[in-house]
CSV table of C-alpha atoms in Angstrom, one decimal:
chain,number,residue,atom,x,y,z
A,1444,UNK,CA,0.0,0.0,0.0
A,1445,UNK,CA,1.3,3.5,-0.9
A,1446,UNK,CA,1.5,6.2,1.7
A,1447,UNK,CA,2.1,9.8,0.6
A,1448,UNK,CA,4.5,11.6,3.0
A,1449,UNK,CA,3.4,15.1,4.0
A,1450,UNK,CA,5.8,15.8,6.8
A,1451,UNK,CA,9.5,15.1,7.6
A,1452,UNK,CA,8.5,14.0,11.1
A,1453,UNK,CA,6.3,11.1,10.2
A,1454,UNK,CA,7.2,8.4,12.8
A,1455,UNK,CA,6.5,5.6,10.3
A,1456,UNK,CA,9.7,6.5,8.4
A,1457,UNK,CA,12.1,7.2,11.2
A,1458,UNK,CA,14.2,4.1,10.1
A,1459,UNK,CA,15.1,6.2,7.0
A,1460,UNK,CA,15.8,9.5,8.8
A,1461,UNK,CA,16.4,9.9,12.6
A,1462,UNK,CA,17.8,6.5,13.6
A,1463,UNK,CA,21.6,6.1,13.4
A,1464,UNK,CA,23.2,3.0,12.0
A,1465,UNK,CA,23.9,1.8,15.6
A,1466,UNK,CA,20.2,2.3,16.5
A,1467,UNK,CA,19.1,0.4,13.4
A,1468,UNK,CA,21.4,-2.4,14.4
A,1469,UNK,CA,20.6,-2.7,18.1
A,1470,UNK,CA,17.3,-1.1,18.7
A,1471,UNK,CA,15.0,-3.0,21.1
A,1472,UNK,CA,16.4,-6.5,20.4
A,1473,UNK,CA,19.5,-7.2,18.3
A,1474,UNK,CA,17.7,-10.0,16.5
A,1475,UNK,CA,15.0,-7.6,15.4
A,1476,UNK,CA,17.4,-5.0,13.9
A,1477,UNK,CA,16.9,-3.3,10.6
A,1478,UNK,CA,19.3,-2.3,7.8
A,1479,UNK,CA,18.8,-0.2,4.7
A,1480,UNK,CA,19.4,-1.4,1.2
A,1481,UNK,CA,19.6,1.3,-1.5
A,1482,UNK,CA,18.9,1.1,-5.2
A,1483,UNK,CA,16.7,-1.4,-7.1
A,1484,UNK,CA,19.7,-3.5,-8.1
A,1485,UNK,CA,21.0,-4.0,-4.6
A,1486,UNK,CA,17.5,-4.6,-3.2
A,1487,UNK,CA,17.0,-7.2,-5.9
A,1488,UNK,CA,20.1,-9.0,-4.8
A,1489,UNK,CA,19.0,-9.0,-1.2
A,1490,UNK,CA,15.5,-10.3,-2.1
A,1491,UNK,CA,17.0,-13.1,-4.2
A,1492,UNK,CA,19.2,-14.0,-1.3
A,1493,UNK,CA,16.2,-14.4,1.0
A,1494,UNK,CA,16.3,-11.1,3.0
A,1495,UNK,CA,13.0,-10.0,4.4
A,1496,UNK,CA,11.7,-6.5,3.4
A,1497,UNK,CA,9.9,-4.4,5.9
A,1498,UNK,CA,9.0,-1.2,4.1
A,1499,UNK,CA,10.1,0.9,1.0
A,1500,UNK,CA,10.8,4.5,0.6
A,1501,UNK,CA,10.4,5.5,-3.0
A,1502,UNK,CA,10.3,8.7,-5.1
A,1503,UNK,CA,6.9,9.1,-6.6
A,1504,UNK,CA,8.1,9.0,-10.1
A,1505,UNK,CA,9.8,5.7,-9.7
A,1506,UNK,CA,6.7,3.8,-8.4
A,1507,UNK,CA,5.7,3.0,-12.0
A,1508,UNK,CA,9.3,3.1,-13.2
A,1509,UNK,CA,12.6,1.8,-11.8
A,1510,UNK,CA,11.0,0.5,-8.6
A,1511,UNK,CA,7.9,-1.1,-10.0
A,1512,UNK,CA,9.3,-4.7,-10.1
A,1513,UNK,CA,10.8,-4.3,-6.6
A,1514,UNK,CA,7.5,-3.1,-5.2
A,1515,UNK,CA,5.7,-6.0,-6.8
A,1516,UNK,CA,8.1,-8.6,-5.4
A,1517,UNK,CA,8.1,-7.1,-1.9
A,1518,UNK,CA,4.5,-7.9,-1.6
A,1519,UNK,CA,2.1,-6.4,1.0
A,1520,UNK,CA,4.5,-4.0,2.8
A,1521,UNK,CA,4.2,-0.2,3.2
A,1522,UNK,CA,5.6,2.0,0.4
A,1523,UNK,CA,6.2,5.5,1.5
A,1524,UNK,CA,6.5,8.0,-1.2
A,1525,UNK,CA,7.0,11.7,-2.0
A,1526,UNK,CA,8.9,13.9,-4.4
A,1527,UNK,CA,12.8,13.8,-4.8
A,1528,UNK,CA,13.3,17.0,-2.7
A,1529,UNK,CA,11.2,15.9,0.2
A,1530,UNK,CA,12.9,12.5,0.4
A,1531,UNK,CA,16.3,14.0,0.2
A,1532,UNK,CA,15.4,16.3,3.1
A,1533,UNK,CA,14.1,13.3,5.1
A,1534,UNK,CA,17.2,11.1,4.6
A,1535,UNK,CA,19.9,13.7,4.3
A,1536,UNK,CA,21.0,12.4,0.8
A,1537,UNK,CA,19.7,12.0,-2.7
A,1538,UNK,CA,18.4,8.4,-3.1
A,1539,UNK,CA,20.2,6.2,-5.6
A,1540,UNK,CA,17.8,5.4,-8.3
A,1541,UNK,CA,15.0,6.7,-6.1
A,1542,UNK,CA,14.4,3.8,-3.7
A,1543,UNK,CA,15.4,2.5,-0.3
A,1544,UNK,CA,14.3,-0.6,1.4
A,1545,UNK,CA,14.3,-1.3,5.2
A,1546,UNK,CA,15.0,-5.0,5.7
A,1547,UNK,CA,15.2,-7.3,8.7
A,1548,UNK,CA,18.7,-8.0,9.9
A,1549,UNK,CA,19.3,-11.8,10.1
A,1550,UNK,CA,21.0,-13.5,12.9
A,1551,UNK,CA,24.7,-13.9,12.0
A,1552,UNK,CA,25.9,-17.4,11.3
A,1553,UNK,CA,28.5,-19.0,13.6
A,1554,UNK,CA,32.2,-18.9,12.8
A,1555,UNK,CA,32.1,-22.7,12.5
A,1556,UNK,CA,29.4,-22.6,9.8
A,1557,UNK,CA,31.2,-20.0,7.7
A,1558,UNK,CA,34.4,-22.1,8.0
A,1559,UNK,CA,32.8,-25.5,7.5
A,1560,UNK,CA,33.1,-25.8,3.6
A,1561,UNK,CA,35.4,-23.0,2.9
A,1562,UNK,CA,38.9,-23.1,1.4
A,1563,UNK,CA,39.6,-19.4,1.3
A,1564,UNK,CA,38.5,-16.9,3.8
A,1565,UNK,CA,39.3,-13.2,4.4
A,1566,UNK,CA,39.6,-11.9,8.0
A,1567,UNK,CA,39.0,-8.1,8.1
A,1568,UNK,CA,40.7,-6.7,11.2
A,1569,UNK,CA,39.8,-3.1,12.4
A,1570,UNK,CA,38.7,-1.8,9.0
A,1571,UNK,CA,36.3,1.0,9.7
A,1572,UNK,CA,35.8,2.7,6.3
A,1573,UNK,CA,32.5,1.8,4.8
A,1574,UNK,CA,33.7,2.1,1.2
A,1575,UNK,CA,36.5,-0.2,1.8
A,1576,UNK,CA,34.3,-2.8,3.5
A,1577,UNK,CA,31.9,-2.7,0.6
A,1578,UNK,CA,34.7,-3.0,-2.0
A,1579,UNK,CA,36.3,-5.9,-0.1
A,1580,UNK,CA,33.0,-7.8,-0.2
A,1581,UNK,CA,32.6,-7.1,-3.9
A,1582,UNK,CA,36.1,-8.5,-4.7
A,1583,UNK,CA,35.5,-11.4,-2.3
A,1584,UNK,CA,32.3,-12.4,-4.1
A,1585,UNK,CA,33.9,-11.9,-7.6
A,1586,UNK,CA,37.2,-13.7,-6.9
A,1587,UNK,CA,36.1,-16.9,-5.1
A,1588,UNK,CA,36.5,-16.1,-1.4
A,1589,UNK,CA,34.2,-18.5,0.5
A,1590,UNK,CA,33.5,-16.4,3.6
A,1591,UNK,CA,34.3,-13.2,5.4
A,1592,UNK,CA,35.1,-12.9,9.1
A,1593,UNK,CA,35.3,-9.5,10.7
A,1594,UNK,CA,36.8,-8.4,14.1
A,1595,UNK,CA,34.3,-6.6,16.2
A,1596,UNK,CA,36.1,-3.3,15.8
A,1597,UNK,CA,35.4,-3.4,12.0
A,1598,UNK,CA,32.6,-1.6,10.2
A,1599,UNK,CA,29.3,-3.3,10.0
A,1600,UNK,CA,28.9,-4.8,6.5
A,1601,UNK,CA,25.2,-4.0,6.5
A,1602,UNK,CA,25.9,-0.3,6.9
A,1603,UNK,CA,23.9,1.4,4.1
A,1604,UNK,CA,27.0,2.7,2.3
A,1605,UNK,CA,28.9,-0.5,2.6
A,1606,UNK,CA,26.0,-2.4,1.1
A,1607,UNK,CA,25.7,0.0,-1.8
A,1608,UNK,CA,29.4,0.0,-2.6
A,1609,UNK,CA,29.4,-3.8,-2.5
A,1610,UNK,CA,26.5,-3.7,-5.1
A,1611,UNK,CA,24.8,-6.3,-2.9
A,1612,UNK,CA,27.8,-8.6,-2.6
A,1613,UNK,CA,27.3,-8.5,1.2
A,1614,UNK,CA,24.3,-10.8,0.6
A,1615,UNK,CA,26.2,-13.3,-1.5
A,1616,UNK,CA,29.2,-14.2,0.6
A,1617,UNK,CA,28.7,-15.8,4.1
A,1618,UNK,CA,30.1,-13.5,6.8
A,1619,UNK,CA,30.1,-13.2,10.6
A,1620,UNK,CA,31.9,-11.5,13.4
A,1621,UNK,CA,35.2,-13.1,14.8
A,1622,UNK,CA,35.5,-12.2,18.4
A,1623,UNK,CA,38.6,-14.4,19.2
A,1624,UNK,CA,41.0,-13.3,16.5
A,1625,UNK,CA,42.4,-15.1,13.5
A,1626,UNK,CA,44.5,-17.6,15.4
A,1627,UNK,CA,41.2,-19.3,16.5
A,1628,UNK,CA,40.8,-20.5,12.9
A,1629,UNK,CA,43.5,-23.1,13.4
A,1630,UNK,CA,40.9,-25.2,15.1
A,1631,UNK,CA,38.9,-25.3,11.8
A,1632,UNK,CA,42.0,-26.4,9.9
A,1633,UNK,CA,43.0,-23.0,8.5
A,1634,UNK,CA,46.4,-21.6,8.2
A,1635,UNK,CA,46.6,-17.8,8.3
A,1636,UNK,CA,48.5,-15.2,6.2
A,1637,UNK,CA,48.8,-11.7,7.3
A,1638,UNK,CA,49.2,-9.0,4.6
A,1639,UNK,CA,51.9,-6.8,5.9
A,1640,UNK,CA,55.3,-5.2,5.0
A,1641,UNK,CA,57.9,-6.9,7.2
A,1642,UNK,CA,61.5,-8.0,6.8
A,1643,UNK,CA,60.6,-11.6,6.6
A,1644,UNK,CA,57.4,-11.4,4.5
A,1645,UNK,CA,57.1,-13.6,1.4
A,1646,UNK,CA,55.8,-12.4,-1.9
A,1647,UNK,CA,52.1,-13.0,-2.4
A,1648,UNK,CA,52.9,-15.3,-5.3
A,1649,UNK,CA,55.0,-17.6,-3.2
A,1650,UNK,CA,54.0,-21.2,-4.1
A,1651,UNK,CA,53.6,-22.3,-0.5
A,1652,UNK,CA,50.7,-20.0,0.0
A,1653,UNK,CA,48.7,-21.2,-3.1
A,1654,UNK,CA,49.4,-24.8,-2.0
A,1655,UNK,CA,47.6,-24.4,1.3
A,1656,UNK,CA,44.3,-26.3,1.2
A,1657,UNK,CA,42.6,-23.9,3.6
A,1658,UNK,CA,43.9,-20.4,4.0
A,1659,UNK,CA,42.6,-17.3,5.8
A,1660,UNK,CA,43.9,-13.9,4.4
A,1661,UNK,CA,44.1,-11.3,7.1
A,1662,UNK,CA,43.7,-7.7,6.0
A,1663,UNK,CA,44.3,-4.7,8.3
A,1664,UNK,CA,43.3,-1.1,8.7
A,1665,UNK,CA,43.6,1.6,6.1
A,1666,UNK,CA,46.2,3.6,7.9
A,1667,UNK,CA,48.3,1.5,10.5
A,1668,UNK,CA,48.0,-1.9,9.0
A,1669,UNK,CA,47.8,-5.0,11.1
A,1670,UNK,CA,48.8,-5.0,14.8
A,1671,UNK,CA,52.2,-6.5,15.6
A,1672,UNK,CA,50.5,-9.2,17.6
A,1673,UNK,CA,48.4,-10.3,14.6
A,1674,UNK,CA,51.4,-10.4,12.4
A,1675,UNK,CA,53.6,-12.4,14.7
A,1676,UNK,CA,50.8,-14.9,15.4
A,1677,UNK,CA,50.1,-15.6,11.7
A,1678,UNK,CA,51.5,-18.6,10.0
A,1679,UNK,CA,52.7,-16.5,7.0
A,1680,UNK,CA,53.3,-12.9,6.4
A,1681,UNK,CA,53.0,-11.8,2.7
A,1682,UNK,CA,53.5,-8.7,0.7
A,1683,UNK,CA,52.4,-7.5,-2.7
A,1684,UNK,CA,55.6,-6.6,-4.8
A,1685,UNK,CA,55.5,-2.9,-5.7
A,1686,UNK,CA,57.1,-0.7,-8.3
A,1687,UNK,CA,58.2,3.0,-8.5
A,1688,UNK,CA,58.8,3.2,-4.8
A,1689,UNK,CA,55.1,2.7,-3.8
A,1690,UNK,CA,55.0,1.1,-0.4
A,1691,UNK,CA,51.4,0.0,-0.1
A,1692,UNK,CA,47.9,-0.2,-1.7
A,1693,UNK,CA,44.6,0.8,-0.3
A,1694,UNK,CA,43.2,-2.1,1.7
A,1695,UNK,CA,40.4,-2.8,-0.7
A,1696,UNK,CA,42.8,-2.9,-3.7
A,1697,UNK,CA,45.3,-5.0,-1.8
A,1698,UNK,CA,42.5,-7.5,-0.9
A,1699,UNK,CA,41.5,-7.8,-4.6
A,1700,UNK,CA,45.1,-8.6,-5.6
A,1701,UNK,CA,45.5,-11.2,-2.7
A,1702,UNK,CA,42.2,-12.8,-3.6
A,1703,UNK,CA,43.1,-13.2,-7.2
A,1704,UNK,CA,46.6,-14.6,-6.5
A,1705,UNK,CA,45.5,-17.0,-3.8
A,1706,UNK,CA,42.3,-18.3,-5.4
A,1707,UNK,CA,41.7,-22.1,-5.7
């Protein structure tokens, strides 16, 4: 059913306006949290992956246009609408392709279930930039990474911007939080490789890395890289060979190179 918005303070659309990402994630009960998916393409990926829509916020002109198929597939949920300017004032930004969808946040899987059938994992440690998180997920989906594990000080993959940058890839690759650190993956049969510049690091194309049957690739923060404790605890430390005196790549770019080189 369509509802025409007349005011910016309509309580029915507070999930799109006044609630912070943290409130969307934890409000009332964590298992009843909400996240926001943006653009018809991203919403389509989420629906195909089985995510449950709660409501839609859509520019009036897109109801019979770009959003028509999404609205039909979402079934009997509220569709809040208005003109482009009103919705931009409500959300604080111009909607990508004119549509947002509030969706239920699923219970994260266990670390064991993400590891069970995986051969290549990425561990994201302390990465807080939403764009980098989204880009890492997109590369992980495209380049054969079987699962993503994030330390609890990393950005939420279901952050609106991270979801959009990933083009919905956060819905395609199994992921969960890793509270105990990468060394805990040894109990699931994984060896770990920390991506870092150290005196004893091996090249990313070292044959011993590709030969590992189960390997977890640890990627660190945008600025400081991985903590010394993580590097020393890893089974391998690897670097990407650089030219022209460049010492490092953005974490999302480095992840894509590592995923490609270490794919199975």
